[in-house]
CSV table of C-alpha atoms in Angstrom, one decimal:
chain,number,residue,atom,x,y,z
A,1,UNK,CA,-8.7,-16.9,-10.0
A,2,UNK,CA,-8.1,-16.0,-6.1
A,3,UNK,CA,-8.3,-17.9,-2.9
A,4,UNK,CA,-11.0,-17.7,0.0
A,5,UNK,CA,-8.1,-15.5,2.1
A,6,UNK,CA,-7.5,-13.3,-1.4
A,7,UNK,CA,-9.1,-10.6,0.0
A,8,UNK,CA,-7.7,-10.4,3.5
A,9,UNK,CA,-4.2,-10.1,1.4
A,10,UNK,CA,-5.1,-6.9,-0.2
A,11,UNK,CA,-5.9,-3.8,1.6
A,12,UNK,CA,-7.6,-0.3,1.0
A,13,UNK,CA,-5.3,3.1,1.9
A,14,UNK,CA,-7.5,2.8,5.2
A,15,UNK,CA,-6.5,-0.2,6.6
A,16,UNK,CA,-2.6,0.8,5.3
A,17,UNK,CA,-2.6,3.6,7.0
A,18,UNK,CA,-4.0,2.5,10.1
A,19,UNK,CA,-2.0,-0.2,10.6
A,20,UNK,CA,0.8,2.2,9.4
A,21,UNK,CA,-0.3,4.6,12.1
A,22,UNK,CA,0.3,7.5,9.2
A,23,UNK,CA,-2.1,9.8,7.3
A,24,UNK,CA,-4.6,8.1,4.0
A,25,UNK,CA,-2.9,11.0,1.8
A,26,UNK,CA,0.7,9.5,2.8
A,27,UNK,CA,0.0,6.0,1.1
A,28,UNK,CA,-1.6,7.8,-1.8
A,29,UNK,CA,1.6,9.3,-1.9
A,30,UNK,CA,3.6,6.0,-1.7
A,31,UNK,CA,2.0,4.6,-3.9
A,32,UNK,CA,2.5,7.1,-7.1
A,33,UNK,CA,6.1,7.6,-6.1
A,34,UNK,CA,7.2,4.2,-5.2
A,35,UNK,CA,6.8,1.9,-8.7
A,36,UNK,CA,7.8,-1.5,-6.7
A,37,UNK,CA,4.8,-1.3,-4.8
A,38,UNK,CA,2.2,-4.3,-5.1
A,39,UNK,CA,-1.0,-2.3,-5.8
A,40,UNK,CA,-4.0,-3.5,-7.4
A,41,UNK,CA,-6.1,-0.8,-9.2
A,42,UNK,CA,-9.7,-2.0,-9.1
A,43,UNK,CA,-12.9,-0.4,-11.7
A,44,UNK,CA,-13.0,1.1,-14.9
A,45,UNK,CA,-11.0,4.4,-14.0
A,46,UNK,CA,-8.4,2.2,-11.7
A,47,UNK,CA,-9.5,4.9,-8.8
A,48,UNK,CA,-10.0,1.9,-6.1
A,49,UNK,CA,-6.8,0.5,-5.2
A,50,UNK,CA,-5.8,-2.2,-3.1
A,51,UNK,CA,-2.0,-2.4,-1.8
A,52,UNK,CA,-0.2,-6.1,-0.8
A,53,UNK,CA,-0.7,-7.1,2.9
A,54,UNK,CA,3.7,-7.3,2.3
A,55,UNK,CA,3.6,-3.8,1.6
A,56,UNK,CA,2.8,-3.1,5.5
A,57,UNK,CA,5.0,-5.6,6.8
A,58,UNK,CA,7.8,-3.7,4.3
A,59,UNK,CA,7.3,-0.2,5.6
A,60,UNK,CA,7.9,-1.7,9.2
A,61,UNK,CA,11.1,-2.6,8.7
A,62,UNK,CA,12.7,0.1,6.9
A,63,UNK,CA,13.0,3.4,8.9
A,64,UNK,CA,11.1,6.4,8.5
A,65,UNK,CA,13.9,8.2,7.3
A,66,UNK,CA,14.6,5.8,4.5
A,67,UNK,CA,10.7,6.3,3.5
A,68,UNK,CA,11.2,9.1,3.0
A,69,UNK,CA,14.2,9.3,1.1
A,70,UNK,CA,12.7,7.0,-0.9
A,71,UNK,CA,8.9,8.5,-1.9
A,72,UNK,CA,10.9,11.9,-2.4
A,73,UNK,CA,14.1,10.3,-4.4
């Protein structure tokens, strides 16, 4: 199963964004576009995601530019 700190690893398109300092709809978009992303899909539809506390720490290292580049390939 998980850990005590599993959840603080995995965060909604909220907290993303936030810490991201970009719009909710922009990680949305990241995360259809961009299949090496760690997401979790959560419920029976798979509506609820969670995205990898690496994923922020990723998009602060490559430049905006390249981000883009990237989700529009």
């Amino acid at each position: 199963m998980g850990t005590a700190d599993d959840g603080q690893e995995w965060l909604t398109r909220a907290q993303v964004a936030a810490a991201l300092q970009v719009h909710v709809v922009t990680v949305s978009r990241w995360i259809s576009t961009d299949p090496d992303m760690r997401v979790r899909r959560l419920g029976p539809n798979g509506h609820r995601v969670r995205i990898h506390r690496t994923e922020v720490e990723r998009r602060l290292t490559v430049p905006a530019s390249q981000q883009d580049a990237a989700a529009t390939g």
